């Protein structure tokens, strides 16, 4: 069995993200992939978040092909509630944690400091240094440098 462990399903036209589940299934068939873990490009920041519901609906439509993960920043104010709903109520099987997300996440001052390359106070062990901060941030498939 070929199992794709990282696939995105999402449709956010204003950001150029047009990957409905039907298109993913077509690509999976072409590549002979039997199952795929799916998540959105956006973070789920609260219960009943549109990103979570999009994945839920995709997996309900293709239950034998798609496996649901919730993507989110564990530092967002309602992260635990969003994760709990996805895992317990909707039976998602995994989490993709983005601790430095910038898509669909209401910024906090520490996140803004990091994105601006400013010092946010004492460094924690394992935190990114300023020289590599930009390299570690996902800007999504629709991002164009300088845009």
PDB file of C-alpha atoms in Angstrom:
ATOM      1  CA  UNK A   1       0.000   0.000   0.000  1.00  0.00           C
ATOM      2  CA  UNK A   2       1.247   3.485  -0.851  1.00  0.00           C
ATOM      3  CA  UNK A   3       0.281   5.953   1.873  1.00  0.00           C
ATOM      4  CA  UNK A   4       0.941   9.692   1.454  1.00  0.00           C
ATOM      5  CA  UNK A   5       1.589  11.106   4.912  1.00  0.00           C
ATOM      6  CA  UNK A   6       1.369  14.826   4.057  1.00  0.00           C
ATOM      7  CA  UNK A   7      -1.273  16.197   1.699  1.00  0.00           C
ATOM      8  CA  UNK A   8      -3.267  19.411   1.710  1.00  0.00           C
ATOM      9  CA  UNK A   9      -6.931  19.861   0.849  1.00  0.00           C
ATOM     10  CA  UNK A  10      -8.142  23.425   0.924  1.00  0.00           C
ATOM     11  CA  UNK A  11      -9.855  26.038  -1.192  1.00  0.00           C
ATOM     12  CA  UNK A  12      -9.036  29.660  -0.440  1.00  0.00           C
ATOM     13  CA  UNK A  13      -9.265  31.393  -3.800  1.00  0.00           C
ATOM     14  CA  UNK A  14      -8.033  34.790  -2.584  1.00  0.00           C
ATOM     15  CA  UNK A  15      -4.738  33.129  -1.603  1.00  0.00           C
ATOM     16  CA  UNK A  16      -4.566  30.968  -4.733  1.00  0.00           C
ATOM     17  CA  UNK A  17      -5.133  27.717  -2.857  1.00  0.00           C
ATOM     18  CA  UNK A  18      -7.431  25.547  -4.913  1.00  0.00           C
ATOM     19  CA  UNK A  19      -6.981  21.935  -3.849  1.00  0.00           C
ATOM     20  CA  UNK A  20     -10.429  20.392  -3.377  1.00  0.00           C
ATOM     21  CA  UNK A  21     -10.591  16.755  -2.272  1.00  0.00           C
ATOM     22  CA  UNK A  22     -11.731  15.658  -5.744  1.00  0.00           C
ATOM     23  CA  UNK A  23      -8.490  16.986  -7.242  1.00  0.00           C
ATOM     24  CA  UNK A  24      -6.429  15.243  -4.566  1.00  0.00           C
ATOM     25  CA  UNK A  25      -8.223  11.933  -5.214  1.00  0.00           C
ATOM     26  CA  UNK A  26      -7.519  12.307  -8.939  1.00  0.00           C
ATOM     27  CA  UNK A  27      -3.814  12.901  -8.244  1.00  0.00           C
ATOM     28  CA  UNK A  28      -3.745   9.979  -5.831  1.00  0.00           C
ATOM     29  CA  UNK A  29      -5.249   7.699  -8.474  1.00  0.00           C
ATOM     30  CA  UNK A  30      -2.710   8.880 -11.036  1.00  0.00           C
ATOM     31  CA  UNK A  31       0.163   8.159  -8.622  1.00  0.00           C
ATOM     32  CA  UNK A  32      -1.385   4.909  -7.359  1.00  0.00           C
ATOM     33  CA  UNK A  33      -1.620   6.233  -3.804  1.00  0.00           C
ATOM     34  CA  UNK A  34      -4.246   4.347  -1.821  1.00  0.00           C
ATOM     35  CA  UNK A  35      -4.550   6.620   1.234  1.00  0.00           C
ATOM     36  CA  UNK A  36      -3.423  10.082   2.242  1.00  0.00           C
ATOM     37  CA  UNK A  37      -3.272  12.136   5.405  1.00  0.00           C
ATOM     38  CA  UNK A  38      -4.967  15.456   4.677  1.00  0.00           C
ATOM     39  CA  UNK A  39      -4.935  18.839   6.377  1.00  0.00           C
ATOM     40  CA  UNK A  40      -5.578  22.391   5.249  1.00  0.00           C
ATOM     41  CA  UNK A  41      -3.022  25.067   4.458  1.00  0.00           C
ATOM     42  CA  UNK A  42      -4.746  27.226   7.087  1.00  0.00           C
ATOM     43  CA  UNK A  43      -4.620  26.817  10.835  1.00  0.00           C
ATOM     44  CA  UNK A  44      -7.689  25.801  12.797  1.00  0.00           C
ATOM     45  CA  UNK A  45      -7.903  28.369  15.571  1.00  0.00           C
ATOM     46  CA  UNK A  46     -11.216  27.580  17.296  1.00  0.00           C
ATOM     47  CA  UNK A  47     -13.972  24.955  17.494  1.00  0.00           C
ATOM     48  CA  UNK A  48     -16.036  24.730  14.303  1.00  0.00           C
ATOM     49  CA  UNK A  49     -13.252  26.493  12.425  1.00  0.00           C
ATOM     50  CA  UNK A  50     -13.854  26.496   8.642  1.00  0.00           C
ATOM     51  CA  UNK A  51     -10.485  24.783   8.113  1.00  0.00           C
ATOM     52  CA  UNK A  52     -11.433  21.900  10.426  1.00  0.00           C
ATOM     53  CA  UNK A  53     -14.862  21.567   8.860  1.00  0.00           C
ATOM     54  CA  UNK A  54     -13.335  21.493   5.366  1.00  0.00           C
ATOM     55  CA  UNK A  55     -11.143  18.512   6.292  1.00  0.00           C
ATOM     56  CA  UNK A  56     -14.042  16.810   8.078  1.00  0.00           C
ATOM     57  CA  UNK A  57     -16.244  17.088   4.975  1.00  0.00           C
ATOM     58  CA  UNK A  58     -13.457  15.862   2.677  1.00  0.00           C
ATOM     59  CA  UNK A  59     -12.858  12.777   4.814  1.00  0.00           C
ATOM     60  CA  UNK A  60     -16.593  12.090   5.089  1.00  0.00           C
ATOM     61  CA  UNK A  61     -16.789  12.201   1.286  1.00  0.00           C
ATOM     62  CA  UNK A  62     -13.781   9.864   0.818  1.00  0.00           C
ATOM     63  CA  UNK A  63     -13.533   7.835   4.059  1.00  0.00           C
ATOM     64  CA  UNK A  64     -11.622   4.962   2.466  1.00  0.00           C
ATOM     65  CA  UNK A  65      -9.002   7.259   0.917  1.00  0.00           C
ATOM     66  CA  UNK A  66      -8.436  10.253   3.205  1.00  0.00           C
ATOM     67  CA  UNK A  67      -7.253  10.412   6.829  1.00  0.00           C
ATOM     68  CA  UNK A  68      -7.879  13.622   8.791  1.00  0.00           C
ATOM     69  CA  UNK A  69      -5.281  15.717  10.610  1.00  0.00           C
ATOM     70  CA  UNK A  70      -5.960  19.081  12.185  1.00  0.00           C
ATOM     71  CA  UNK A  71      -3.380  21.799  11.583  1.00  0.00           C
ATOM     72  CA  UNK A  72      -2.975  24.512  14.177  1.00  0.00           C
ATOM     73  CA  UNK A  73      -0.803  26.636  16.383  1.00  0.00           C
ATOM     74  CA  UNK A  74      -0.916  25.295  19.950  1.00  0.00           C
ATOM     75  CA  UNK A  75      -0.385  28.857  21.200  1.00  0.00           C
ATOM     76  CA  UNK A  76      -3.642  30.183  19.759  1.00  0.00           C
ATOM     77  CA  UNK A  77      -6.176  31.056  22.477  1.00  0.00           C
ATOM     78  CA  UNK A  78      -8.667  28.283  21.623  1.00  0.00           C
ATOM     79  CA  UNK A  79      -6.215  25.672  20.330  1.00  0.00           C
ATOM     80  CA  UNK A  80      -7.020  23.020  22.927  1.00  0.00           C
ATOM     81  CA  UNK A  81     -10.748  23.318  22.254  1.00  0.00           C
ATOM     82  CA  UNK A  82     -10.183  23.130  18.477  1.00  0.00           C
ATOM     83  CA  UNK A  83      -7.884  20.097  18.809  1.00  0.00           C
ATOM     84  CA  UNK A  84     -10.255  18.387  21.231  1.00  0.00           C
ATOM     85  CA  UNK A  85     -13.233  18.827  18.918  1.00  0.00           C
ATOM     86  CA  UNK A  86     -11.311  17.503  15.922  1.00  0.00           C
ATOM     87  CA  UNK A  87      -9.820  14.496  17.709  1.00  0.00           C
ATOM     88  CA  UNK A  88     -12.717  13.510  19.978  1.00  0.00           C
ATOM     89  CA  UNK A  89     -15.877  14.680  18.237  1.00  0.00           C
ATOM     90  CA  UNK A  90     -14.804  14.432  14.582  1.00  0.00           C
ATOM     91  CA  UNK A  91     -12.428  11.430  15.017  1.00  0.00           C
ATOM     92  CA  UNK A  92      -9.410  13.060  13.363  1.00  0.00           C
ATOM     93  CA  UNK A  93      -6.347  10.875  13.880  1.00  0.00           C
ATOM     94  CA  UNK A  94      -3.514  13.380  14.162  1.00  0.00           C
ATOM     95  CA  UNK A  95      -2.251  16.892  14.723  1.00  0.00           C
ATOM     96  CA  UNK A  96       0.083  19.039  12.671  1.00  0.00           C
ATOM     97  CA  UNK A  97       1.400  21.662  15.065  1.00  0.00           C
ATOM     98  CA  UNK A  98       2.661  24.952  13.676  1.00  0.00           C
ATOM     99  CA  UNK A  99       4.122  26.955  16.525  1.00  0.00           C
ATOM    100  CA  UNK A 100       5.081  29.837  14.250  1.00  0.00           C
ATOM    101  CA  UNK A 101       2.066  30.056  11.968  1.00  0.00           C
ATOM    102  CA  UNK A 102       0.974  33.160  10.228  1.00  0.00           C
ATOM    103  CA  UNK A 103      -1.927  31.983   8.098  1.00  0.00           C
ATOM    104  CA  UNK A 104      -5.343  32.190   9.691  1.00  0.00           C
ATOM    105  CA  UNK A 105      -3.917  32.822  13.139  1.00  0.00           C
ATOM    106  CA  UNK A 106      -4.613  35.991  15.115  1.00  0.00           C
ATOM    107  CA  UNK A 107      -1.095  37.241  15.764  1.00  0.00           C
ATOM    108  CA  UNK A 108       0.309  37.629  19.226  1.00  0.00           C
ATOM    109  CA  UNK A 109       3.096  40.063  20.023  1.00  0.00           C
ATOM    110  CA  UNK A 110       5.760  37.296  20.353  1.00  0.00           C
ATOM    111  CA  UNK A 111       4.818  35.950  16.907  1.00  0.00           C
ATOM    112  CA  UNK A 112       4.934  39.437  15.386  1.00  0.00           C
ATOM    113  CA  UNK A 113       8.352  40.062  16.948  1.00  0.00           C
ATOM    114  CA  UNK A 114       9.649  36.837  15.408  1.00  0.00           C
ATOM    115  CA  UNK A 115       8.212  37.639  11.980  1.00  0.00           C
ATOM    116  CA  UNK A 116       9.752  41.137  12.106  1.00  0.00           C
ATOM    117  CA  UNK A 117      13.105  39.731  13.220  1.00  0.00           C
ATOM    118  CA  UNK A 118      12.942  41.640  16.503  1.00  0.00           C
ATOM    119  CA  UNK A 119      14.021  40.381  19.885  1.00  0.00           C
ATOM    120  CA  UNK A 120      11.051  39.168  21.899  1.00  0.00           C
ATOM    121  CA  UNK A 121      13.051  38.788  25.086  1.00  0.00           C
ATOM    122  CA  UNK A 122      15.315  36.040  26.412  1.00  0.00           C
ATOM    123  CA  UNK A 123      15.864  33.192  23.967  1.00  0.00           C
ATOM    124  CA  UNK A 124      14.627  29.759  24.868  1.00  0.00           C
ATOM    125  CA  UNK A 125      16.677  26.666  24.208  1.00  0.00           C
ATOM    126  CA  UNK A 126      15.881  25.440  20.702  1.00  0.00           C
ATOM    127  CA  UNK A 127      14.378  28.694  19.433  1.00  0.00           C
ATOM    128  CA  UNK A 128      15.268  29.814  15.921  1.00  0.00           C
ATOM    129  CA  UNK A 129      18.000  32.378  15.556  1.00  0.00           C
ATOM    130  CA  UNK A 130      17.252  35.464  13.482  1.00  0.00           C
ATOM    131  CA  UNK A 131      19.467  34.385  10.588  1.00  0.00           C
ATOM    132  CA  UNK A 132      17.287  31.347   9.851  1.00  0.00           C
ATOM    133  CA  UNK A 133      13.869  32.724  10.853  1.00  0.00           C
ATOM    134  CA  UNK A 134      12.693  33.412   7.309  1.00  0.00           C
ATOM    135  CA  UNK A 135      13.810  30.021   6.051  1.00  0.00           C
ATOM    136  CA  UNK A 136      11.626  28.180   8.549  1.00  0.00           C
ATOM    137  CA  UNK A 137       8.373  29.998   7.852  1.00  0.00           C
ATOM    138  CA  UNK A 138       5.961  28.449   5.410  1.00  0.00           C
ATOM    139  CA  UNK A 139       4.365  31.071   3.243  1.00  0.00           C
ATOM    140  CA  UNK A 140       1.986  28.698   1.468  1.00  0.00           C
ATOM    141  CA  UNK A 141       1.780  27.703  -2.179  1.00  0.00           C
ATOM    142  CA  UNK A 142       0.422  31.064  -3.361  1.00  0.00           C
ATOM    143  CA  UNK A 143       3.278  33.119  -1.905  1.00  0.00           C
ATOM    144  CA  UNK A 144       5.486  35.069  -4.276  1.00  0.00           C
ATOM    145  CA  UNK A 145       8.641  36.669  -2.974  1.00  0.00           C
ATOM    146  CA  UNK A 146       8.254  40.421  -2.725  1.00  0.00           C
ATOM    147  CA  UNK A 147       4.468  40.204  -3.026  1.00  0.00           C
TER     148      UNK A 147
END
